[in-house]
PDB file of C-alpha atoms and ligand atoms in Angstrom:
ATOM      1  CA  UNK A   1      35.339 -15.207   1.336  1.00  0.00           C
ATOM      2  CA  UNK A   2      35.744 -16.453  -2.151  1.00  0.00           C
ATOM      3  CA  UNK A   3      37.067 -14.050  -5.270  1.00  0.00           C
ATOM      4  CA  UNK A   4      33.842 -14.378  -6.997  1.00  0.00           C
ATOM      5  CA  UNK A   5      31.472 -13.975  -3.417  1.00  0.00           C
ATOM      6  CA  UNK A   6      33.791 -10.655  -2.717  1.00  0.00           C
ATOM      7  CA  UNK A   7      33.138  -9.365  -6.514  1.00  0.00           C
ATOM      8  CA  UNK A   8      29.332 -10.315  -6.547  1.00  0.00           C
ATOM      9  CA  UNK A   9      27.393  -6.698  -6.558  1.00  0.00           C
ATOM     10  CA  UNK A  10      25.433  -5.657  -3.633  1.00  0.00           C
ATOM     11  CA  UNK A  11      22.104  -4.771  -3.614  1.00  0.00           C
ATOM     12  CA  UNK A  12      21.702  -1.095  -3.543  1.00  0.00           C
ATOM     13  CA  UNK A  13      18.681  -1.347  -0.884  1.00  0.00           C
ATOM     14  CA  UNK A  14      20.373  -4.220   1.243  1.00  0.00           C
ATOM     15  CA  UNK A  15      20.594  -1.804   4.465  1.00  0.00           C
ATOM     16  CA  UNK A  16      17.303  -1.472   4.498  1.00  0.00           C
ATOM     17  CA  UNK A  17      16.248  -5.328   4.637  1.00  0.00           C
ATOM     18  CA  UNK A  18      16.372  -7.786   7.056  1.00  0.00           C
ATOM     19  CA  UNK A  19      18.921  -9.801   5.173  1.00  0.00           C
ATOM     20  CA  UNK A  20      18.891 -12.325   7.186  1.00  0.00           C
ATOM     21  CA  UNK A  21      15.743 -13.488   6.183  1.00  0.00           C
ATOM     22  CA  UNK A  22      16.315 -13.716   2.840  1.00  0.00           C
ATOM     23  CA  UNK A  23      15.399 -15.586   0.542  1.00  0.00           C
ATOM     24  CA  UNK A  24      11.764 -14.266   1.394  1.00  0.00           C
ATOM     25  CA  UNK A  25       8.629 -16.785   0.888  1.00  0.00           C
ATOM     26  CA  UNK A  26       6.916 -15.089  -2.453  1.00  0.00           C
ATOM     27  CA  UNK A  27       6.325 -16.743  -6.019  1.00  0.00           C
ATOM     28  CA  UNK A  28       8.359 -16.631  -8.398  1.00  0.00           C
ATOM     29  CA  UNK A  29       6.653 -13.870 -10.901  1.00  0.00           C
ATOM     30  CA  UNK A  30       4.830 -12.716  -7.809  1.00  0.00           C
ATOM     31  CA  UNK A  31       5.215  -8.357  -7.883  1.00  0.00           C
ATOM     32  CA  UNK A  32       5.373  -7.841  -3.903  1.00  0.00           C
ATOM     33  CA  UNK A  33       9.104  -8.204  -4.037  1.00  0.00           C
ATOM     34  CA  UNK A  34       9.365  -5.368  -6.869  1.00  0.00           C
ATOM     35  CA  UNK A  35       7.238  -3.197  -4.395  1.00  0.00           C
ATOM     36  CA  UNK A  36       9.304  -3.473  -1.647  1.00  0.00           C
ATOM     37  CA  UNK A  37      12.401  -2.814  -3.926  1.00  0.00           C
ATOM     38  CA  UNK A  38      10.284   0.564  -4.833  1.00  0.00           C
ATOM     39  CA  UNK A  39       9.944   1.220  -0.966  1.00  0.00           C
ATOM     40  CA  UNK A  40      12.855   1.067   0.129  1.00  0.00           C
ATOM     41  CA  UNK A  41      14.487   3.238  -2.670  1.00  0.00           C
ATOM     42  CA  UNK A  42      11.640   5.909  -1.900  1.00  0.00           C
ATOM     43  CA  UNK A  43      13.064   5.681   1.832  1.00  0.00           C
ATOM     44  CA  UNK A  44      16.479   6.528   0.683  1.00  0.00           C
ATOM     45  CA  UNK A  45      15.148   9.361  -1.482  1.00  0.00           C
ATOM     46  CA  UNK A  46      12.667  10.799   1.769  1.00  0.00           C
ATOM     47  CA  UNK A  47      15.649  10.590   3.614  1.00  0.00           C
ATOM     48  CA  UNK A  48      13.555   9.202   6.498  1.00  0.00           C
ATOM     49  CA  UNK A  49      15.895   8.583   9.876  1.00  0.00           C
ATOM     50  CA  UNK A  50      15.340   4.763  10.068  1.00  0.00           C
ATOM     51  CA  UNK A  51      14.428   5.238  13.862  1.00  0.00           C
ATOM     52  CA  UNK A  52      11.570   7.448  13.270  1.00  0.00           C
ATOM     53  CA  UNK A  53      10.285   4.885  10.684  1.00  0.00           C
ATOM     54  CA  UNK A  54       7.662   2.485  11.822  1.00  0.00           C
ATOM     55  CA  UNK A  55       5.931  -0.407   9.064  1.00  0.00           C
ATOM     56  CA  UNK A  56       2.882  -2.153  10.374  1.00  0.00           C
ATOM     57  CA  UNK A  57       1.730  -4.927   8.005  1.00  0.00           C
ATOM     58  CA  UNK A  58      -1.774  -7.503   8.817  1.00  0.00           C
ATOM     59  CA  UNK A  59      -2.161 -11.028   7.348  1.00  0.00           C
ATOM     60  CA  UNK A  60      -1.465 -12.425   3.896  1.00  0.00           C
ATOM     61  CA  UNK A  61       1.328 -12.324   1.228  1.00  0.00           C
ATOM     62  CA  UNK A  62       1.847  -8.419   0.881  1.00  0.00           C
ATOM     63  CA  UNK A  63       1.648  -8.428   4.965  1.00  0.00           C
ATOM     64  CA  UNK A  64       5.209 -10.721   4.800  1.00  0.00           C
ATOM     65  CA  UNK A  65       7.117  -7.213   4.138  1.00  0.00           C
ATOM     66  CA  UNK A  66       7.297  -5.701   7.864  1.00  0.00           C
ATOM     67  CA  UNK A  67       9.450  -8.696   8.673  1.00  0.00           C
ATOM     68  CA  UNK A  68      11.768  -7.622   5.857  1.00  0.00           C
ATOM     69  CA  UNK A  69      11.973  -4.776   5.906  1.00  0.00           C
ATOM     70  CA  UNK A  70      15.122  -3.166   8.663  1.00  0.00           C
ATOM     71  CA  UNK A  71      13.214  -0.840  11.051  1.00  0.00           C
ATOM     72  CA  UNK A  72      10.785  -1.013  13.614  1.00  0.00           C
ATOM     73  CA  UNK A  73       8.533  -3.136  11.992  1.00  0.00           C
ATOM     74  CA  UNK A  74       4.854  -4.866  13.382  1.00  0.00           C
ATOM     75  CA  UNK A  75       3.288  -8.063  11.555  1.00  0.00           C
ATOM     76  CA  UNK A  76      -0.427  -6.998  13.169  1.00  0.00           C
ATOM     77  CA  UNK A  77      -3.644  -9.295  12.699  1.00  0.00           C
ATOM     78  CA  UNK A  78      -5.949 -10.036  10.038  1.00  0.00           C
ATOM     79  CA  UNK A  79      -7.297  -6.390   8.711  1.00  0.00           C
ATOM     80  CA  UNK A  80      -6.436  -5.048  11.913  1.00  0.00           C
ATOM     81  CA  UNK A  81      -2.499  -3.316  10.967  1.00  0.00           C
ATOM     82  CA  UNK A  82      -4.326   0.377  10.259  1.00  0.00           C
ATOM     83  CA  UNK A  83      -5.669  -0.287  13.695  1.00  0.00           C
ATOM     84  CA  UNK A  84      -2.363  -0.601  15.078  1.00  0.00           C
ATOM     85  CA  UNK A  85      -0.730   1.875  13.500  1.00  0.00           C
ATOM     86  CA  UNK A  86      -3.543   4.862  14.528  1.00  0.00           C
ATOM     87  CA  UNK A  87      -2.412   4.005  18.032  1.00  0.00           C
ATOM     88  CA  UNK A  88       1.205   4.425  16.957  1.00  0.00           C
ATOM     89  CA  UNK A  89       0.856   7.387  14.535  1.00  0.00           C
ATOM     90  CA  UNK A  90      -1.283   9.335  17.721  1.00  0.00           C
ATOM     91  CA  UNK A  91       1.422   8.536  20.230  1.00  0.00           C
ATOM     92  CA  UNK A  92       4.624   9.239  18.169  1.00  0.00           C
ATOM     93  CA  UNK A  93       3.147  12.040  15.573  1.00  0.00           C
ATOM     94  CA  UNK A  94       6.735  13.181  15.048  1.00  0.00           C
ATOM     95  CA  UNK A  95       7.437  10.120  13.079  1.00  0.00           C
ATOM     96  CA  UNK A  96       6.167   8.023   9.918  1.00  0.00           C
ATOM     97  CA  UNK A  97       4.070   5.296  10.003  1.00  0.00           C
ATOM     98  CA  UNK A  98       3.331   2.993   6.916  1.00  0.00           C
ATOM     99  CA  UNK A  99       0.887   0.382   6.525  1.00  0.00           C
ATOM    100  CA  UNK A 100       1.958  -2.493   4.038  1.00  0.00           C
ATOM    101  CA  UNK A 101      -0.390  -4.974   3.368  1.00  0.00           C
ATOM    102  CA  UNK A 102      -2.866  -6.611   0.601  1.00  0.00           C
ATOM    103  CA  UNK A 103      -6.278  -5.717  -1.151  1.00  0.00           C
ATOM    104  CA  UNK A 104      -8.272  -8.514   1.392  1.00  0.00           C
ATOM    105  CA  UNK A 105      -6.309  -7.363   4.384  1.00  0.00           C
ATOM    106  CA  UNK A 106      -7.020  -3.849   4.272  1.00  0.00           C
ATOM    107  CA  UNK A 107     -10.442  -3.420   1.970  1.00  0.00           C
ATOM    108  CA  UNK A 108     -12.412  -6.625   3.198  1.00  0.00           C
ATOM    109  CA  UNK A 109     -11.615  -7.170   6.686  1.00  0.00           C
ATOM    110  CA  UNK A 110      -9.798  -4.288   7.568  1.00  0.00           C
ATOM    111  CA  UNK A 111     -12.251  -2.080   5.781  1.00  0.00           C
ATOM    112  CA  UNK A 112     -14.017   0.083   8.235  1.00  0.00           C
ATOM    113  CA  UNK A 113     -10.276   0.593   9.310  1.00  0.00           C
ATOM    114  CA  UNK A 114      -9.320   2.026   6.288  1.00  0.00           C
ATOM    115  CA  UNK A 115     -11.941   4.321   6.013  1.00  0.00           C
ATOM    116  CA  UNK A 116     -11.726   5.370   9.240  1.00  0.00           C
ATOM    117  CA  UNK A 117      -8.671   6.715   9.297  1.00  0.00           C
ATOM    118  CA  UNK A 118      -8.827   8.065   6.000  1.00  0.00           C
ATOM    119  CA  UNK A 119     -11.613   9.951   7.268  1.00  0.00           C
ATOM    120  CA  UNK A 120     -10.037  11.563  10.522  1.00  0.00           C
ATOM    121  CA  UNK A 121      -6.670  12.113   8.351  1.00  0.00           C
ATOM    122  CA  UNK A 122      -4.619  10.041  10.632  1.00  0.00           C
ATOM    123  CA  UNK A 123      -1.194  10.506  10.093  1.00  0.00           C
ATOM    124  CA  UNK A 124      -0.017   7.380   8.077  1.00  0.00           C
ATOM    125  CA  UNK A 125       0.813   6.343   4.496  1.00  0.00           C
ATOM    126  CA  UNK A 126      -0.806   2.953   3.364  1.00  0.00           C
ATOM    127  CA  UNK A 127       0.852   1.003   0.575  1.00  0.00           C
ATOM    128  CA  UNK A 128      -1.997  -1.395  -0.997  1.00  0.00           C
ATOM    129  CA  UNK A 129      -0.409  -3.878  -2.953  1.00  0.00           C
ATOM    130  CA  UNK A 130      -3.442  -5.072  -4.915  1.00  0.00           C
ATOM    131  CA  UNK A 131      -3.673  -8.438  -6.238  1.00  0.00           C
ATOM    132  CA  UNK A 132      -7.252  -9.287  -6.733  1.00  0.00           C
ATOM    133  CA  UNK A 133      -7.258 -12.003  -4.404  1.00  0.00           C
ATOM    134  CA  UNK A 134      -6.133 -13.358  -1.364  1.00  0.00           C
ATOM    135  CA  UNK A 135      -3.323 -14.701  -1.546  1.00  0.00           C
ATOM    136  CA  UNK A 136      -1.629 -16.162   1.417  1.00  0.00           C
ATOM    137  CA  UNK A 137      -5.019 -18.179   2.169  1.00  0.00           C
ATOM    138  CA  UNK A 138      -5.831 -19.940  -1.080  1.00  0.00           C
ATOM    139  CA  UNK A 139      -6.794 -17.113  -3.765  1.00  0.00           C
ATOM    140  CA  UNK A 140     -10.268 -16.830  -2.216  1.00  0.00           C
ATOM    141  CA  UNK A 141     -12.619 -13.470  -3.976  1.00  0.00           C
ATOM    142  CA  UNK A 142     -12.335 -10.010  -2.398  1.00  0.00           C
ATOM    143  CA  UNK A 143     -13.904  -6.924  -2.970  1.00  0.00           C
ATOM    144  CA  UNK A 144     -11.215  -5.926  -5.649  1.00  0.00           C
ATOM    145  CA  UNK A 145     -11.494  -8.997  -7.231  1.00  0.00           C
ATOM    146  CA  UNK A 146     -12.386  -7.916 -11.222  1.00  0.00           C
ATOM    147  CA  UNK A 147     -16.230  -8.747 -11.729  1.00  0.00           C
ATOM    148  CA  UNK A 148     -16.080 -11.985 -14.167  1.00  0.00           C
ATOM    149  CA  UNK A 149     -12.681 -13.304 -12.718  1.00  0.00           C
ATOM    150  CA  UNK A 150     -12.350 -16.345 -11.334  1.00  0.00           C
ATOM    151  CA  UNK A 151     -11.561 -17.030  -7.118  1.00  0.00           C
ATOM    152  CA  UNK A 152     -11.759 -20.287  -5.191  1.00  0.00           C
ATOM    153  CA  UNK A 153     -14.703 -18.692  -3.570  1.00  0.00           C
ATOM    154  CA  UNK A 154     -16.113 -17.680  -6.805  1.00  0.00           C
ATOM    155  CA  UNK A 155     -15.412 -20.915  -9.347  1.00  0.00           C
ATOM    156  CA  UNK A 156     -17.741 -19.366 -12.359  1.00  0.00           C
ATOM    157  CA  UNK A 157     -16.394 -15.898 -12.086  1.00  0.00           C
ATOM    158  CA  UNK A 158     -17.142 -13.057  -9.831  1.00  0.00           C
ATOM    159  CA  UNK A 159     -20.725 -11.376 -10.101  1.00  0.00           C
ATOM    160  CA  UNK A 160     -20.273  -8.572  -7.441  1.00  0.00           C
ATOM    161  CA  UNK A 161     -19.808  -5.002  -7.927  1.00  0.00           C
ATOM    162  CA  UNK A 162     -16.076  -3.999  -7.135  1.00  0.00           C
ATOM    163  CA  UNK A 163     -14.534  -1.586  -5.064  1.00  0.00           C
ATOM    164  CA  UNK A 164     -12.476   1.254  -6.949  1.00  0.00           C
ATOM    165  CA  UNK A 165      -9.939   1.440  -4.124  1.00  0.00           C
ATOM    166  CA  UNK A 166      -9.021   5.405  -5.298  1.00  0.00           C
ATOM    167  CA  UNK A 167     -12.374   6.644  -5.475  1.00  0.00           C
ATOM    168  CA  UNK A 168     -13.510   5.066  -2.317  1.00  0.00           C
ATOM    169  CA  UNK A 169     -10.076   6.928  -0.972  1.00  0.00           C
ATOM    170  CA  UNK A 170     -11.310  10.475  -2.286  1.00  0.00           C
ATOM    171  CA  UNK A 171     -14.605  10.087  -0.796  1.00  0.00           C
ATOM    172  CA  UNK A 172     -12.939   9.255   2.665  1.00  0.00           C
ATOM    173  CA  UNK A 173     -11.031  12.704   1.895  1.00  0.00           C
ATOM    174  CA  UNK A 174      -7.571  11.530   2.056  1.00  0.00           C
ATOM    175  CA  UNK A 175      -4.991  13.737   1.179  1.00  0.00           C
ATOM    176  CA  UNK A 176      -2.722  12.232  -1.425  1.00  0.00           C
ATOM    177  CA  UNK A 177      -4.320   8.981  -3.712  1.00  0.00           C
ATOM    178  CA  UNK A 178      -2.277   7.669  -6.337  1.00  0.00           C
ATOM    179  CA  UNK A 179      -2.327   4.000  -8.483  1.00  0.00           C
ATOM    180  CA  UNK A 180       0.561   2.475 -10.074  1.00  0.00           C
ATOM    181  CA  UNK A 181       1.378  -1.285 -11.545  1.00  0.00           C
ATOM    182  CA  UNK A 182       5.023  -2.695 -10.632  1.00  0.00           C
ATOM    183  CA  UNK A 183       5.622  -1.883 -13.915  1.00  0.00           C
ATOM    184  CA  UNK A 184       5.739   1.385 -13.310  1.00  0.00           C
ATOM    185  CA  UNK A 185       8.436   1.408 -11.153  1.00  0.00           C
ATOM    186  CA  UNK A 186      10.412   4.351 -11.530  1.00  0.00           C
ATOM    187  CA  UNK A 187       6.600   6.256 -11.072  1.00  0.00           C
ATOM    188  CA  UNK A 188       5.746   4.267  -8.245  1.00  0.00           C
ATOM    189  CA  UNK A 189       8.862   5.051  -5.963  1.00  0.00           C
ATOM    190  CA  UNK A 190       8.141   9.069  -7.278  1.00  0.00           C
ATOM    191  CA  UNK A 191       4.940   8.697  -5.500  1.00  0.00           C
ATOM    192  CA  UNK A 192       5.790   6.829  -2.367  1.00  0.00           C
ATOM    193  CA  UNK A 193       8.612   9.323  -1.910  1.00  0.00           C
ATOM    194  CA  UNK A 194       6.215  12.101  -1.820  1.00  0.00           C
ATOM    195  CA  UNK A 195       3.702   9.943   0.540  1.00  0.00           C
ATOM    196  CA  UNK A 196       6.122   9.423   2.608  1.00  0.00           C
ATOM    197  CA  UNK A 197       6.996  13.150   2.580  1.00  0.00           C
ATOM    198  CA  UNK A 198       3.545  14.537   3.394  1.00  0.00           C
ATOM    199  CA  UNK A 199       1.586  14.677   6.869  1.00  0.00           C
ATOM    200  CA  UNK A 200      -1.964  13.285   7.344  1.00  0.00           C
ATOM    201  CA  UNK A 201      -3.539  10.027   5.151  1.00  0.00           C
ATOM    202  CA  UNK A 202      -1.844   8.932   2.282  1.00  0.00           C
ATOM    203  CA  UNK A 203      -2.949   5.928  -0.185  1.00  0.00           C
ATOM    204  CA  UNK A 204      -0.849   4.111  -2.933  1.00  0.00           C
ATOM    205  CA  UNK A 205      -2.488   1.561  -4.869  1.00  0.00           C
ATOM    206  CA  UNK A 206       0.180  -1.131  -6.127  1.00  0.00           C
ATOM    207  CA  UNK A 207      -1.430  -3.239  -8.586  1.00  0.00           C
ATOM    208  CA  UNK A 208       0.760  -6.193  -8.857  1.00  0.00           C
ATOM    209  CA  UNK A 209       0.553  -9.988 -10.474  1.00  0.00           C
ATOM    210  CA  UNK A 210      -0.157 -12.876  -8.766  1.00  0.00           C
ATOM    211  CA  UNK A 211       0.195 -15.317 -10.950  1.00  0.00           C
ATOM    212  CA  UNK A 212      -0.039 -18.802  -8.047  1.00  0.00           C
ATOM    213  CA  UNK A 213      -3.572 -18.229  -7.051  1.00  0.00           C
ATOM    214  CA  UNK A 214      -5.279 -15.406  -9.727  1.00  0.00           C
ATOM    215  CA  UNK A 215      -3.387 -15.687 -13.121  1.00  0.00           C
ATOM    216  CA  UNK A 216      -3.437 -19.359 -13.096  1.00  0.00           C
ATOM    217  CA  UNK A 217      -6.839 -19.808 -12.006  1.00  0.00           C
ATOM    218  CA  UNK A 218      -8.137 -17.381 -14.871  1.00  0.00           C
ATOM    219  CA  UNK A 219      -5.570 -18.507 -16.809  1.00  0.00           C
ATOM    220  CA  UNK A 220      -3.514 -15.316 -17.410  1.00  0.00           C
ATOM    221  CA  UNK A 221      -0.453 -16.718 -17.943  1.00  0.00           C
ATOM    222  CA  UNK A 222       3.108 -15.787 -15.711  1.00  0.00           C
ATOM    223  CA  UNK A 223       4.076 -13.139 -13.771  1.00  0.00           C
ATOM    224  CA  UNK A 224       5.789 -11.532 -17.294  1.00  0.00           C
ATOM    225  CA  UNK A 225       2.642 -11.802 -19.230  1.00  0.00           C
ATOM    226  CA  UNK A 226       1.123  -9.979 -16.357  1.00  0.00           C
ATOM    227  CA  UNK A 227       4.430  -7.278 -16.649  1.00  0.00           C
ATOM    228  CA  UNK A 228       3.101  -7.306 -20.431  1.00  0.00           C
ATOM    229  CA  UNK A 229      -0.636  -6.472 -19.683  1.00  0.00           C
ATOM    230  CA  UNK A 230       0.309  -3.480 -17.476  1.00  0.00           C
ATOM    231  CA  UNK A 231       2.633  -2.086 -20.199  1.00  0.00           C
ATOM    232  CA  UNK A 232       0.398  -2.631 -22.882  1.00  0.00           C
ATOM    233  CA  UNK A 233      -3.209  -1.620 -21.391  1.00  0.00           C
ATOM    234  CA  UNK A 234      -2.279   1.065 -18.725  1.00  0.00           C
ATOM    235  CA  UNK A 235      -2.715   4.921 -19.444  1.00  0.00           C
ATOM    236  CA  UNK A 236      -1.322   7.722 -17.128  1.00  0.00           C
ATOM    237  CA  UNK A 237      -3.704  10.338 -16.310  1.00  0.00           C
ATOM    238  CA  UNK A 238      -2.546  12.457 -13.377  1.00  0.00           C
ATOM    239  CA  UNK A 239      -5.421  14.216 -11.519  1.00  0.00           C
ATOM    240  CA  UNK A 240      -8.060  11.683 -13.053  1.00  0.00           C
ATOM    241  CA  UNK A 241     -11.082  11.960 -12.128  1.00  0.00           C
ATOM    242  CA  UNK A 242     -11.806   8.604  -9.390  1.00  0.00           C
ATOM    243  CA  UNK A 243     -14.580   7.767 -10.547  1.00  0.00           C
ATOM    244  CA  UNK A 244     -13.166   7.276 -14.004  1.00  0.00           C
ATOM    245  CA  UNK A 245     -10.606   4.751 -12.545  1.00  0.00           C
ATOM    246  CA  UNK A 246     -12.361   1.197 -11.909  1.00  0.00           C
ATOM    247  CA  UNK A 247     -11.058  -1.720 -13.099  1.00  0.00           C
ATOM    248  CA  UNK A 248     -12.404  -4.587 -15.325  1.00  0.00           C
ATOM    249  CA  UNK A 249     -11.066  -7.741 -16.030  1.00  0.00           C
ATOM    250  CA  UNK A 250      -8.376  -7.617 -17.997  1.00  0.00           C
ATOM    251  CA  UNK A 251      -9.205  -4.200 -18.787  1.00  0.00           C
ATOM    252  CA  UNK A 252      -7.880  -0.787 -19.629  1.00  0.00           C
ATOM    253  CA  UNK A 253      -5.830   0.421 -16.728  1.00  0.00           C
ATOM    254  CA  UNK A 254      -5.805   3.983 -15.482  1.00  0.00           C
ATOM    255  CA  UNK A 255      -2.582   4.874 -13.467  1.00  0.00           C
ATOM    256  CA  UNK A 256      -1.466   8.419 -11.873  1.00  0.00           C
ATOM    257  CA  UNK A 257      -1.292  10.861  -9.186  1.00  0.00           C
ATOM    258  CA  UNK A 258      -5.048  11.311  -8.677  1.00  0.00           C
ATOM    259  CA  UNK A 259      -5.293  13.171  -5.625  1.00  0.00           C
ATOM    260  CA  UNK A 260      -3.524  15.841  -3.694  1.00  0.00           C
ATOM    261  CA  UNK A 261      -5.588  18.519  -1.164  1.00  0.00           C
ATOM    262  CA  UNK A 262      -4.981  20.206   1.600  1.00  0.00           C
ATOM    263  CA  UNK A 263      -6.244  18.589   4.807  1.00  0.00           C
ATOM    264  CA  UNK A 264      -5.385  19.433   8.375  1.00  0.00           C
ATOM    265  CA  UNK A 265      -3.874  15.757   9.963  1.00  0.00           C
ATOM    266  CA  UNK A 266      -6.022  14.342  12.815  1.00  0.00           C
ATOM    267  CA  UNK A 267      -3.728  15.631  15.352  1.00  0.00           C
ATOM    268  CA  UNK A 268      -3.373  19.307  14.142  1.00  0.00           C
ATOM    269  CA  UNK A 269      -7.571  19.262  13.784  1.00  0.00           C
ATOM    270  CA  UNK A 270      -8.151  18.431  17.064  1.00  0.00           C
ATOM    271  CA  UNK A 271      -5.104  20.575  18.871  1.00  0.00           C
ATOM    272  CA  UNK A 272      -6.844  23.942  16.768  1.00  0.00           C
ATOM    273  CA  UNK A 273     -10.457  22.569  17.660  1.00  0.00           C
ATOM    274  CA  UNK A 274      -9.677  22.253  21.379  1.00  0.00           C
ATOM    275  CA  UNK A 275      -7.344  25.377  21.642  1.00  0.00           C
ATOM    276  CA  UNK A 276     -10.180  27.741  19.856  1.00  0.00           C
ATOM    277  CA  UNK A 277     -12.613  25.675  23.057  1.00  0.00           C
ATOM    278  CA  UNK A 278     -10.158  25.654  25.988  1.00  0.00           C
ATOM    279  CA  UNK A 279      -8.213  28.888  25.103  1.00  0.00           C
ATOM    280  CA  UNK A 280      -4.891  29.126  26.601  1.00  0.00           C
ATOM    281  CA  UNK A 281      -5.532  26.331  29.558  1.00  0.00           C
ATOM    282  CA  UNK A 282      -5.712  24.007  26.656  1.00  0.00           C
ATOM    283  CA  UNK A 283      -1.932  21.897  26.401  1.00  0.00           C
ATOM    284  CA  UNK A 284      -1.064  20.697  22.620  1.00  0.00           C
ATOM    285  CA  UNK A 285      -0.861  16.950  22.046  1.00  0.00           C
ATOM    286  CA  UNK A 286       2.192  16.387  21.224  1.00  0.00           C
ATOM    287  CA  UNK A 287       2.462  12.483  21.730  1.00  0.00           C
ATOM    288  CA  UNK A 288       3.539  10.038  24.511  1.00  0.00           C
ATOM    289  CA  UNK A 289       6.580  10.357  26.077  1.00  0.00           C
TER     290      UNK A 289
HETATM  291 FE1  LIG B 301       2.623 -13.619  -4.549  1.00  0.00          FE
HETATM  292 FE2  LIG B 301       0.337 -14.878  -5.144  1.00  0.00          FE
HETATM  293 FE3  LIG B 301       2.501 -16.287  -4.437  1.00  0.00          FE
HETATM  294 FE4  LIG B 301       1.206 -14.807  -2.632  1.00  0.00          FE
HETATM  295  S1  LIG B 301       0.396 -16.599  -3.730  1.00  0.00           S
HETATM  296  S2  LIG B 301       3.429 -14.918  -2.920  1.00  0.00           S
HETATM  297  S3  LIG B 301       0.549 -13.022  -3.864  1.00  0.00           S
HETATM  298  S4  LIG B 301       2.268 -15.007  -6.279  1.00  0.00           S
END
């Protein structure tokens, strides 16, 4: 080993990737990489055992990270990872599961998934890294898309009504809802400590730049200018109201905590709801062996 390869620093989160697969396949500017480097410091800080850790990812740019990241790790099917990991987080409720993947995967295809299991409270944290496009498959419109931007699939700018990925969160009653910009980094690995911390359905928005497929297209400039926007336009508000949170193009941006209740998890609901039926003949779930 040379002098200056011995005296090069190390990268404080290295354990926790897959270093072997490095250099990884995003953009240069792109913000996925910066999330990751916010996930694996909020691992540290949960002081999660790495063998109770499970990351379940779909299709698409953001769904690259479960093959970097070093734990059990499942690279799932188009919109189909919070599928997946429902079966794991019932089986093994002792340990966490976390969903990493994009805006299309999980609000467009994997939709009804999302809801779903936001509904029931399933025991998982999901980590939307939200772009405004698909990525991975040529920058095509999705349903966070910003109504007047641009998409392959939408050349004179997008005319639909958008989702607000926090409200639609809160309505589905999930127990911790937060939004923050890779900008906000220090913020952002607060809250996915804490996520990662707490039982039942947790949601993280990451709103991060991709400036291959949507900045270029609508002509937003690099993945700094988009670092620029989110210092300049976004506003913390913990405990917003979601409904006040939607985003326009280009637009103010409102970041925070926004939502923390009290929920019984899927599992504890259903082990109270059959013991108060079945009485003492009824056996807890407590996962597959
Ligand atoms: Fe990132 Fe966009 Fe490149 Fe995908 S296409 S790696 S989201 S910058």
């Amino acid at each position: 080993m040379s002098e200056a390869t011995a005296n090069a620093p190390t990268n404080p989160v290295e354990n926790l990737l897959r270093m072997e697969r490095i250099p990884h396949i995003w953009c240069p500017g792109c913000g996925i990489g910066t999330s990751v480097n916010c996930f694996a410091r909020a691992i540290e800080k949960a002081a999660i055992d790495f063998d109770d850790l499970h990351v379940v990812s779909g299709i698409g740019c953001s769904g690259r990270v479960a093959g970097y990241v070093a734990v059990d790790s499942f690279h799932t099917t188009h919109g189909r990872a919070i599928a997946f990991a429902t079966g794991l987080a019932l089986s093994r409720p002792k340990s966490k599961v976390v969903v990493y993947s994009g805006d299309g995967d999980l609000s467009a295809i994997g939709g009804n998934h999302l809801i779903h299991a936001a509904r029931r409270n399933i025991d998982m944290t999901v980590i939307c890294v939200n772009n405004f496009t698909y990525g991975m498959t040529g920058g095509q419109v999705t349903p966070t898309t910003p109504q007047t931007a641009k998409a392959t699939t939408t050349p004179y700018g997008n005319w639909e009504d958008t989702f607000n990925l926090p409200n639609l969160m809160d309505a589905c009653g999930a127990r911790f809802v937060a939004r923050w910009t890779v900008y906000h980094v220090r913020k952002l690995i607060r809250s996915m400590t804490k996520a990662l911390k707490m039982n039942g359905f947790t949601f993280i928005e990451v709103l991060a730049p991709c400036p291959t497929l949507y900045q270029r297209r609508n002509k937003l400039g690099d993945g700094v200018a988009m670092m620029r926007y989110y210092k300049e336009r976004s506003t913390i508000k913990n405990g917003a109201p979601t409904a006040d949170v939607g985003l326009g193009f280009q637009d103010d941006i409102i970041v925070g905590e926004f939502v923390e209740r009290e929920r019984p998890s899927f599992t504890e609901n259903y082990n109270a709801r059959m013991k108060a039926v079945l009485g003492d003949a009824f056996v807890p779930y407590e996962g597959t062996k």
